[in-house]
Tab-separated table of C-alpha atoms in Angstrom:
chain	number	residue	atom	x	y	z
A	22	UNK	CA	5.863	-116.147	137.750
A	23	UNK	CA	5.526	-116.491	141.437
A	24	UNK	CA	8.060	-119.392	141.617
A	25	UNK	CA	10.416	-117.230	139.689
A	26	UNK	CA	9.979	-114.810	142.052
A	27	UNK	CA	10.610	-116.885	144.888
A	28	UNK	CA	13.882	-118.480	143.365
A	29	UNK	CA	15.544	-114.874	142.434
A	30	UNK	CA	14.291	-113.550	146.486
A	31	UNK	CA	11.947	-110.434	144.183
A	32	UNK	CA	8.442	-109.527	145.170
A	33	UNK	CA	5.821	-109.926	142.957
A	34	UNK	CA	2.612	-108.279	141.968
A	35	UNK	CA	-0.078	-109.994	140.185
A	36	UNK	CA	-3.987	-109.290	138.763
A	37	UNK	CA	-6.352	-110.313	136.501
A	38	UNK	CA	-8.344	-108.521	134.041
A	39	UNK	CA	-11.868	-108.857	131.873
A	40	UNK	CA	-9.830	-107.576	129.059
A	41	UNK	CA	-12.911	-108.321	126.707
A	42	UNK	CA	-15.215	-107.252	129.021
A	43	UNK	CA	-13.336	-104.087	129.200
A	44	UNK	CA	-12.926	-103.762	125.417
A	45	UNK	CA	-16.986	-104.214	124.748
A	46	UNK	CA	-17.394	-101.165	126.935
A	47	UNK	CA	-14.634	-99.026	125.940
A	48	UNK	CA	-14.932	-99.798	122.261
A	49	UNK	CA	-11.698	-100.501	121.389
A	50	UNK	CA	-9.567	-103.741	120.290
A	51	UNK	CA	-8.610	-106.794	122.705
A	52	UNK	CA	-4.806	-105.559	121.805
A	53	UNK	CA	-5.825	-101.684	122.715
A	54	UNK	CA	-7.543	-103.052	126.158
A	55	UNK	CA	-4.556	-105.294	127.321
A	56	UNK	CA	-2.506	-102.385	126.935
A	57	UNK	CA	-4.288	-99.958	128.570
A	58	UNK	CA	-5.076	-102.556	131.690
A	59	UNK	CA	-1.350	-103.279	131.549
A	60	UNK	CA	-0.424	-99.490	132.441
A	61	UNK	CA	-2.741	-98.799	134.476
A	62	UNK	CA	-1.903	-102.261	136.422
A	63	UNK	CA	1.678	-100.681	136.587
A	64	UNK	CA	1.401	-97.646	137.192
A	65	UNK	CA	-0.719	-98.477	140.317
A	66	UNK	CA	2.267	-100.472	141.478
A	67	UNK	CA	4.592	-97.588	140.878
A	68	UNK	CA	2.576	-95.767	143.057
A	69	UNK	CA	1.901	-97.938	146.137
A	70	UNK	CA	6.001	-99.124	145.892
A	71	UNK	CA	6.965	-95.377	145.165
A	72	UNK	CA	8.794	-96.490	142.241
A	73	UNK	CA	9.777	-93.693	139.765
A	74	UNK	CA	11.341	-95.650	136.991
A	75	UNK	CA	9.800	-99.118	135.936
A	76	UNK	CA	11.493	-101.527	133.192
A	77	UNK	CA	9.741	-103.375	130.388
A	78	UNK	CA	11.081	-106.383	128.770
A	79	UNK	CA	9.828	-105.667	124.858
A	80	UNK	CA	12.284	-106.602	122.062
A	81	UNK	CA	13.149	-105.974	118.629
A	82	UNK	CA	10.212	-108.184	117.191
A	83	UNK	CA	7.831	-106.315	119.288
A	84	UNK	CA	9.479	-103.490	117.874
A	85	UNK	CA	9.091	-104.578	113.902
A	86	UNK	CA	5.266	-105.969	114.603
A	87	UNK	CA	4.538	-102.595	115.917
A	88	UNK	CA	5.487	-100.710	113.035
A	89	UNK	CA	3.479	-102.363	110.775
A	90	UNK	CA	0.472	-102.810	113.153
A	91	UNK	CA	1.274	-99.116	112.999
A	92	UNK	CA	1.315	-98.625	108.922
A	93	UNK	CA	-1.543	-100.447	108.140
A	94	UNK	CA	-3.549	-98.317	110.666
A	95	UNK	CA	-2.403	-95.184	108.882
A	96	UNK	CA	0.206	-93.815	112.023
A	97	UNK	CA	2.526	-91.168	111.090
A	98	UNK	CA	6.365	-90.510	111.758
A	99	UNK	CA	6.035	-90.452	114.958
A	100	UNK	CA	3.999	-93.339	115.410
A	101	UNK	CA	5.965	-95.089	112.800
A	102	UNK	CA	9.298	-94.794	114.825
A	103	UNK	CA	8.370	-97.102	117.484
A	104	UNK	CA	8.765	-97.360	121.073
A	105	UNK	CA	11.796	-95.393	122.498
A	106	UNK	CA	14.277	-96.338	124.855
A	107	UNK	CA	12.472	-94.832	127.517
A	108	UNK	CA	9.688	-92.491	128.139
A	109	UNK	CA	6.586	-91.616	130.354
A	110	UNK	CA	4.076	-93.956	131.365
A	111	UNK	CA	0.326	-93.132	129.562
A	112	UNK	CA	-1.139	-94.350	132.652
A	113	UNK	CA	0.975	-92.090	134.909
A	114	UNK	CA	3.350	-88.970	133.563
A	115	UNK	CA	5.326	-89.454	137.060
A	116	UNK	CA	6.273	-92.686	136.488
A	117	UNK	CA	9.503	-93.444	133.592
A	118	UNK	CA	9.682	-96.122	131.392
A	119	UNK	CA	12.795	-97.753	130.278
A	120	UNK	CA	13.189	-100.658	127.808
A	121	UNK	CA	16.569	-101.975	128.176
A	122	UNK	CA	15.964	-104.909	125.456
A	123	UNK	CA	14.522	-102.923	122.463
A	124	UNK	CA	18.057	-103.969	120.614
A	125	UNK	CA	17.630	-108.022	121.561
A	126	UNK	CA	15.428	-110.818	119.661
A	127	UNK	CA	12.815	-112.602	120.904
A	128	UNK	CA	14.714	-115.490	120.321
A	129	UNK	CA	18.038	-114.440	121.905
A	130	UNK	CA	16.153	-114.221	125.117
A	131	UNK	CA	14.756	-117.383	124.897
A	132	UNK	CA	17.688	-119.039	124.348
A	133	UNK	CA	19.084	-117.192	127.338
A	134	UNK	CA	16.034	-118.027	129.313
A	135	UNK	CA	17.092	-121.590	128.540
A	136	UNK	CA	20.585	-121.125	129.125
A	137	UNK	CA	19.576	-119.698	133.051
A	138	UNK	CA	16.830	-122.377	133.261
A	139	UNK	CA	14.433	-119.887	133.761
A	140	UNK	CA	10.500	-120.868	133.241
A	141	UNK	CA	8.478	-118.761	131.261
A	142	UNK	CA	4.888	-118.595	130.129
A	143	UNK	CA	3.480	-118.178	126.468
A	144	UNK	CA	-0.018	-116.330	126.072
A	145	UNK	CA	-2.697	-118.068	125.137
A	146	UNK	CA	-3.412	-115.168	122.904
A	147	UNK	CA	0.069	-115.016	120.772
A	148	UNK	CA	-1.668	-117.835	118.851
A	149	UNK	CA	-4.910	-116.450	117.976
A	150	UNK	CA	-4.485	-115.587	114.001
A	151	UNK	CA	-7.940	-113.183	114.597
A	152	UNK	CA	-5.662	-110.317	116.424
A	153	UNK	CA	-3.508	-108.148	114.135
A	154	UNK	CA	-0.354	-108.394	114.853
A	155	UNK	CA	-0.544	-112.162	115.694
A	156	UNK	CA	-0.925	-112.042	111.679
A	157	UNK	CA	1.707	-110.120	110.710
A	158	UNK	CA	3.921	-112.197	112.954
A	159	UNK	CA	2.932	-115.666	111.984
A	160	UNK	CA	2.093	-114.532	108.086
A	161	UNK	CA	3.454	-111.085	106.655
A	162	UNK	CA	6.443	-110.681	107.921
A	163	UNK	CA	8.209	-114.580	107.616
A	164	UNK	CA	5.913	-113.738	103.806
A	165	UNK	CA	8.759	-110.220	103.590
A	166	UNK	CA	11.191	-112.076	104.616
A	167	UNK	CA	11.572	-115.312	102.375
A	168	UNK	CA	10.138	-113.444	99.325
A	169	UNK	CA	11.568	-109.741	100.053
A	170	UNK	CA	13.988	-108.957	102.127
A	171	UNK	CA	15.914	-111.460	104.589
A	172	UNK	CA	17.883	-109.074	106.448
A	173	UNK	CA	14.284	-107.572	107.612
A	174	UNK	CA	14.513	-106.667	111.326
A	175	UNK	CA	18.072	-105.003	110.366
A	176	UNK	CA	16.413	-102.754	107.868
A	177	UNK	CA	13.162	-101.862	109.442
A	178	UNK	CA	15.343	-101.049	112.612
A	179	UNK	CA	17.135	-98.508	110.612
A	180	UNK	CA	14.366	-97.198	108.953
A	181	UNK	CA	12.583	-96.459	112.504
A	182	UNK	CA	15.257	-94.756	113.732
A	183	UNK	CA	15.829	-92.437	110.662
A	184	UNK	CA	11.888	-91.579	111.328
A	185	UNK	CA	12.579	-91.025	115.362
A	186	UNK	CA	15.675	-89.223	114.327
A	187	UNK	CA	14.098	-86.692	111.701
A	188	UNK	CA	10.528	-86.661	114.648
A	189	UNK	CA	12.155	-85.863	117.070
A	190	UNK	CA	13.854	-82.820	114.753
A	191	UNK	CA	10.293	-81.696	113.779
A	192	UNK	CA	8.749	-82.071	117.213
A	193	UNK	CA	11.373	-79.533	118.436
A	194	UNK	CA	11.478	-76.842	115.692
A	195	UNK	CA	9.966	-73.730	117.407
A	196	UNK	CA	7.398	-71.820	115.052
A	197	UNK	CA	8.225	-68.897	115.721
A	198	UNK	CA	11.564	-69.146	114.812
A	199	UNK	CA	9.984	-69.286	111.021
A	200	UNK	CA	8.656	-65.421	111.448
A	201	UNK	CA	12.800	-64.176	111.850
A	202	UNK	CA	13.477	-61.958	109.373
A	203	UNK	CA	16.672	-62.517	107.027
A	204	UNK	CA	18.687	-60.671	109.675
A	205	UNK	CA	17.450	-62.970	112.280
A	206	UNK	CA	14.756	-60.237	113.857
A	207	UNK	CA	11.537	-61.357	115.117
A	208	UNK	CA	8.572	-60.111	112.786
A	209	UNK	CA	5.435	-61.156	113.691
A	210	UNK	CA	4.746	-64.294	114.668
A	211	UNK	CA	3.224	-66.502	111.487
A	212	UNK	CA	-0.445	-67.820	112.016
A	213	UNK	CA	-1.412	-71.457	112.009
A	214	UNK	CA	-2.314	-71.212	108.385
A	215	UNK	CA	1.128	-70.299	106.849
A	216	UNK	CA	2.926	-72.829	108.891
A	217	UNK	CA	3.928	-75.529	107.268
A	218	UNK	CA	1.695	-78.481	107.047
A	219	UNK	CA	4.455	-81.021	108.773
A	220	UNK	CA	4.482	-78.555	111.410
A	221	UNK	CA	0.614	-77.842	111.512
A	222	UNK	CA	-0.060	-81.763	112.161
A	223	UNK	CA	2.490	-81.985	114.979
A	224	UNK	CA	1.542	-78.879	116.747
A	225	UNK	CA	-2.196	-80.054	116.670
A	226	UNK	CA	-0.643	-83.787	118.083
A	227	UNK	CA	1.097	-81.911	120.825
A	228	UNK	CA	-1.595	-79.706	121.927
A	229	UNK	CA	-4.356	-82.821	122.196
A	230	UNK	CA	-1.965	-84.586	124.015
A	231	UNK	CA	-1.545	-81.851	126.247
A	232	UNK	CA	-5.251	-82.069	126.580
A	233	UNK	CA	-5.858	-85.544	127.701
A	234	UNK	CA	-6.843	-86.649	124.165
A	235	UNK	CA	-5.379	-89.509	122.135
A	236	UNK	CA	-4.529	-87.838	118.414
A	237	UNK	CA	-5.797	-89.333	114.955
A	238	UNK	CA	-5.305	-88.474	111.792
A	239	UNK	CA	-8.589	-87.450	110.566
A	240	UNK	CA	-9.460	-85.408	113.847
A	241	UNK	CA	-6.424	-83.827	113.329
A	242	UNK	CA	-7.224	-82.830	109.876
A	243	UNK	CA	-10.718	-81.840	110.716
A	244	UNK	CA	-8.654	-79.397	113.258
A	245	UNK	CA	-6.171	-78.334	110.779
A	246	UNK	CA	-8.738	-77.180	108.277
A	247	UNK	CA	-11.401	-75.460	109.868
A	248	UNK	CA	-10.562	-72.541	112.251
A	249	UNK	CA	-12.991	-72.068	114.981
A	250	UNK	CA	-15.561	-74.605	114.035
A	251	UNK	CA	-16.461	-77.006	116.614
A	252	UNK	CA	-15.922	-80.378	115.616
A	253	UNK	CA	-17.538	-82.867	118.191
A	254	UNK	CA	-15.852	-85.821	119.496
A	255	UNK	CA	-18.486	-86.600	122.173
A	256	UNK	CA	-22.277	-85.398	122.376
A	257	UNK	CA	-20.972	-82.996	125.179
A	258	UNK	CA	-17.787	-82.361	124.287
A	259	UNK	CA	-16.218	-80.219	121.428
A	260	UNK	CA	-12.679	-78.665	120.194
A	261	UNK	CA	-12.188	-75.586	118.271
A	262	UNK	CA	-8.557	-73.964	116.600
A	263	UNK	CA	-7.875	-70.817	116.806
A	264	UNK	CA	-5.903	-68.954	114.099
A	265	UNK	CA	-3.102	-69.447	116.052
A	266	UNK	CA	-2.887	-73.230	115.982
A	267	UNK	CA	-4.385	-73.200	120.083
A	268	UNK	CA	-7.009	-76.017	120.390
A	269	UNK	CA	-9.920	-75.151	122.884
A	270	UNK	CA	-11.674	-78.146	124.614
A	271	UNK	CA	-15.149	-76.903	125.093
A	272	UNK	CA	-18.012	-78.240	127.458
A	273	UNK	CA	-21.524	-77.955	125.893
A	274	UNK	CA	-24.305	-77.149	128.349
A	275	UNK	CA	-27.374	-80.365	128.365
A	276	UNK	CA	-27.107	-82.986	125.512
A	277	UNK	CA	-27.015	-81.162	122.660
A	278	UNK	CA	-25.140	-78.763	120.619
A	279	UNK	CA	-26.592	-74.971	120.110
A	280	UNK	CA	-25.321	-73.932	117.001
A	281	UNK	CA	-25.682	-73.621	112.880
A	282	UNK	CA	-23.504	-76.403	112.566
A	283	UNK	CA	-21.746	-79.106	113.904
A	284	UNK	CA	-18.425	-81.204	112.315
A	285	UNK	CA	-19.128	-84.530	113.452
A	286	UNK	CA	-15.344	-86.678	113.104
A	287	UNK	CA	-15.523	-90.300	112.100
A	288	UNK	CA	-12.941	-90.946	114.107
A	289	UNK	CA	-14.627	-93.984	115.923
A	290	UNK	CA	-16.138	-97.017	114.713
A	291	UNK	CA	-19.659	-95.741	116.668
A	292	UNK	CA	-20.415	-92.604	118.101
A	293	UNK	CA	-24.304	-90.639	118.734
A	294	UNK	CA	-24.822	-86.799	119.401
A	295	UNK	CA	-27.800	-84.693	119.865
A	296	UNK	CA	-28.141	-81.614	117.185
A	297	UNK	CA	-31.179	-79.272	116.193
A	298	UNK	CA	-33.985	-81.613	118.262
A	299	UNK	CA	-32.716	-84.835	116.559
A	300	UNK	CA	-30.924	-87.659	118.367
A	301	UNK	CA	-28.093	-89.146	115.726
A	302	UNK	CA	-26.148	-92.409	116.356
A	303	UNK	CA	-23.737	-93.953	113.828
A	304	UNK	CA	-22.042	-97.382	113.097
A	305	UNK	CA	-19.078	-98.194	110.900
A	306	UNK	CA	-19.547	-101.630	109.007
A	307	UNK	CA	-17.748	-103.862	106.753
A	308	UNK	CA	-20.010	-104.804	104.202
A	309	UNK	CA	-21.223	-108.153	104.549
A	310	UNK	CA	-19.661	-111.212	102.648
A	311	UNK	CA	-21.101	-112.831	99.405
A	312	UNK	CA	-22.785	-110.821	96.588
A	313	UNK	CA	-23.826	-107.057	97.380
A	314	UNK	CA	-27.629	-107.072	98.012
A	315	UNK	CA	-29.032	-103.460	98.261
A	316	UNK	CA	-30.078	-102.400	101.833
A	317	UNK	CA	-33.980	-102.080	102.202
A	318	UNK	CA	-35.374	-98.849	103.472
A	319	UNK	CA	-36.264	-98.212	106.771
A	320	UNK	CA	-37.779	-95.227	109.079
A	321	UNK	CA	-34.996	-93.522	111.032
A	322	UNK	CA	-32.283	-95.562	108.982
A	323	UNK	CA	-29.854	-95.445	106.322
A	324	UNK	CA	-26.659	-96.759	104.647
A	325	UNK	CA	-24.175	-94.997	103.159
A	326	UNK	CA	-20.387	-95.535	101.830
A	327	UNK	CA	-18.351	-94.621	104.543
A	328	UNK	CA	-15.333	-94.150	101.763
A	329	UNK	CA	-17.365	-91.834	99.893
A	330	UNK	CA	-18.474	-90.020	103.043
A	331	UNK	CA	-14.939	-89.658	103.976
A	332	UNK	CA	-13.881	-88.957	107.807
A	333	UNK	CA	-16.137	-86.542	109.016
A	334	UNK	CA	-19.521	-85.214	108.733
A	335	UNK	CA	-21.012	-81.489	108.699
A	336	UNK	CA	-24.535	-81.811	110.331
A	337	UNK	CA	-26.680	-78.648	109.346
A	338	UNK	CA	-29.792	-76.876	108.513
A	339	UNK	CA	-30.522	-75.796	105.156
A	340	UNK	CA	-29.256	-73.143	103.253
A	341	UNK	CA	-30.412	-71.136	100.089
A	342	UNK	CA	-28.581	-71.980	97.073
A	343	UNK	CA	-28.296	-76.147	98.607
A	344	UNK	CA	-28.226	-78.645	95.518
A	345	UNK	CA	-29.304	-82.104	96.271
A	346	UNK	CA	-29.426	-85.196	94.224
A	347	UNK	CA	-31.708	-88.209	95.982
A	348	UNK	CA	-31.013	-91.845	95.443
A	349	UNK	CA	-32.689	-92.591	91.846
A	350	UNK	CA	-32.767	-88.988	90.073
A	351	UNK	CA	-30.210	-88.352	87.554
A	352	UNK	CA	-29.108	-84.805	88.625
A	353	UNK	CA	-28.992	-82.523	91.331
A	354	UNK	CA	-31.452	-79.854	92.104
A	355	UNK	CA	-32.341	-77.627	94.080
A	356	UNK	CA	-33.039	-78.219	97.800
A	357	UNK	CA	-35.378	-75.394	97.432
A	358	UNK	CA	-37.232	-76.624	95.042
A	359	UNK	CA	-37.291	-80.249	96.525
A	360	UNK	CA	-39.209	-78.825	99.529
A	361	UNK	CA	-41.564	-77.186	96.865
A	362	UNK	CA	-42.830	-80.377	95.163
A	363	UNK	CA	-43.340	-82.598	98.004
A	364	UNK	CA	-45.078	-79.832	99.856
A	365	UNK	CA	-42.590	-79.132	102.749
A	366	UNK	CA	-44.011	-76.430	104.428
A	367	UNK	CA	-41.997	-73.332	104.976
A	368	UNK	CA	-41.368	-73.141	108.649
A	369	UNK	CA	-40.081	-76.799	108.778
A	370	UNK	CA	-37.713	-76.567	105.876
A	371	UNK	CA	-35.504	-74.984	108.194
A	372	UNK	CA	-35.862	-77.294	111.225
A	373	UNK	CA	-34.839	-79.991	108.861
A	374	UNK	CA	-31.047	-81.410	109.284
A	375	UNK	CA	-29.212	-82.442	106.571
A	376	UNK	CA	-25.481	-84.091	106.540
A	377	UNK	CA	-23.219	-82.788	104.314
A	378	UNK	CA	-19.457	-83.967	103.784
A	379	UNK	CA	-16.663	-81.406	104.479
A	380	UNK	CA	-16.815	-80.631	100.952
A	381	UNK	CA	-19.801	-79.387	101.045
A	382	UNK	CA	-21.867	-82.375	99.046
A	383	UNK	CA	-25.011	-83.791	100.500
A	384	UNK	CA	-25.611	-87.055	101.381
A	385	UNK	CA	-28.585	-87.228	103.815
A	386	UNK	CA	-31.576	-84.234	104.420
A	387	UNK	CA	-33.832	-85.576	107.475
A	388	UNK	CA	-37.244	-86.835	105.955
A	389	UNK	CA	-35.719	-87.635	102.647
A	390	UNK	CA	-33.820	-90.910	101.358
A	391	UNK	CA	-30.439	-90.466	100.516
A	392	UNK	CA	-28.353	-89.118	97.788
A	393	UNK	CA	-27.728	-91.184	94.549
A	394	UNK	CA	-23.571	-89.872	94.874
A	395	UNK	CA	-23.633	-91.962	98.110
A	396	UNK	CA	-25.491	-94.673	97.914
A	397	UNK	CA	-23.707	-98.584	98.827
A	398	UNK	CA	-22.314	-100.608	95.234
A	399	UNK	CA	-20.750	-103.547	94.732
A	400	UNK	CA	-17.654	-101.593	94.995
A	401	UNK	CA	-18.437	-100.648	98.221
A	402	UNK	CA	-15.743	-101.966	101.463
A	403	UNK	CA	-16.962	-100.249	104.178
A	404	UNK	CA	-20.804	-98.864	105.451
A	405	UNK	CA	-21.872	-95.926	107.530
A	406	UNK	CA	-24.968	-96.672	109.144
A	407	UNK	CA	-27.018	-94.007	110.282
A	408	UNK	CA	-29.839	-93.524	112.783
A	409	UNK	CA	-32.372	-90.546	113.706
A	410	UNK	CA	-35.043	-89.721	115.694
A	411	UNK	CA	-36.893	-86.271	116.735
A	412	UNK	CA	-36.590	-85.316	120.278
């Protein structure tokens, strides 16, 4: 790079990274930490050369890879639609983005690269098969293409620009323009709840953008679903949404949350918060390879089926009228009575937490095993393991 430099009279900036270092701690992917190093790298560069609009070289089989990186992690239209021609940096909203080869082939620009004699350098890590969208390039998509559909890049290109096209229409309908009245008068103005939902997703995206927060589906959800309840997304941090669609970012006093309950999102593959004197930490798992063995009991610990628990968690003390159905018993009954027969006296039934999903069914009650409906099976891809301990 330096040499190319040299021969084309350009100046150069160069660093290294710990990119796995920097992924351990940050708990995210080797692909998720090399871009988020990269930005930051340039964006720092921006700054100290008082550049305002930077160019990146990806091309159209970044492009494809990304959308189905993108699919298989669940993205939505938006996400789904690709990088844009140009658009702020992540790192630094000052700084402007342009990618001037998004309609060019990886292998056009080699050949051109070869044409110029111009050196270039492969990454070490294009090759490893154990990153995502190394796979998709080197198996699923020459897989779609022999077997499916030759012409692939040409219709996948279309297809993400009929989903930026019909975005970008969504992301700039105005909700209040719904509450006009035939004659085109304002009424009032509609709450959150009688938007509709396309509209309720993207104005939730917007405002946790506008917050500093990276959006996901299932926090999203959580948001859209429950009106002022504070779902956690760090043990001193919570959001709330109003009736009006606002999100609130809310900073909780010590290291736990004072309240009767607490939505917990599964958003991450670990997370831990404090609640009701007990310290909680959790762990998502894929189940271990070779025939399902049961997983033994221990104190403070338990398994669960993260697909059965779905993609949040209501931690809570108990209520009359709770129905509860422990690992082994046929039936539910009643938490009530529960506490009767193995002697629970009265004043610490309700310091007790138990974890309920957003439906209301629960899994886990503090000083009990857990329930039969969500216990680990041979069926079971994915494990939620859970961890406790009084204060």
């Amino acid at each position: 790079m330096r040499r190319a430099a040299q021969r084309f009279v350009l100046p150069i900036s160069v660093q290294g990274s710990d990119v796995r270092k920097f992924a351990r701690a940050q708990k995210i992917s080797i692909e998720m930490a090399a871009r988020q190093l990269r930005h930051e790298f340039l964006a720092r560069v921006a700054r100290e050369h008082q550049i305002q609009t930077m160019a990146l070289a990806h091309h159209v089989d970044d492009q494809v890879e990304l959308f189905f990186v993108r699919l298989l992690r669940g993205a939505g239209p938006e996400g789904l639609a690709g990088m844009d021609w140009s658009g702020q940096s992540p790192a630094d909203p000052n700084l402007r983005l342009i990618r001037p080869l998004l309609d060019r082939s990886k292998q056009q620009l080699l050949e051109y690269a070869r044409s110029e004699k111009i050196q270039f350098r492969e990454d070490e890590t294009n090759q490893s098969l154990d990153i995502l969208r190394n796979r998709i390039r080197y198996e699923l998509l020459p897989l779609l293409r022999k077997r499916y559909q030759p012409a692939l890049e040409k219709t996948m290109l279309r297809l993400m620009a009929i989903l930026r096209s019909e975005s970008d229409l969504v992301d700039g309908i105005d909700p209040l323009t719904l509450a006009l009245s035939p004659r085109g008068e304002r009424e009032n103005s509609p709450e959150f709840s009688q938007l509709p939902i396309a509209l309720q997703r993207r104005l939730l995206h917007k405002r946790l953008i506008e917050l500093g927060l990276r959006p996901n589906f299932d926090l999203i959800e959580e948001l859209r679903h429950v009106a002022d309840t504070p779902v956690m997304i760090a043990p001193d941090t919570v959001l709330k949404r109003d009736a009006s669609g606002q999100v609130i970012l809310e900073r909780v006093s010590g290291s736990s949350f004072n309240g009767e309950a607490v939505v917990v999102a599964l958003s991450e593959n670990a997370g831990a918060l404090s609640f009701g004197g007990l310290e909680v930490e959790w762990k998502m798992d894929a189940m271990p390879k070779g025939p399902f063995k049961p997983p033994k009991s221990r104190p403070g610990g338990e398994s669960f089926d993260a697909d059965k628990v779905g993609s949040a968690i209501v931690l809570r003390h108990w209520q009359p009228g709770d129905r509860f159905q422990p690992i082994g018993m046929a039936k539910a009954v009643k938490l009530q009575d529960l506490f009767i027969n193995q002697k629970v006296l009265r004043a610490k039934r309700h310091k007790l937490l138990l974890a309920a999903t957003t439906a209301g069914d629960i899994l886990w009650v503090e000083g009990f095993r857990i329930s039969e409906r969500f216990k680990l099976d041979s069926h079971s891809l994915r494990q939620l393991k859970w961890y406790w301990h009084r204060q």
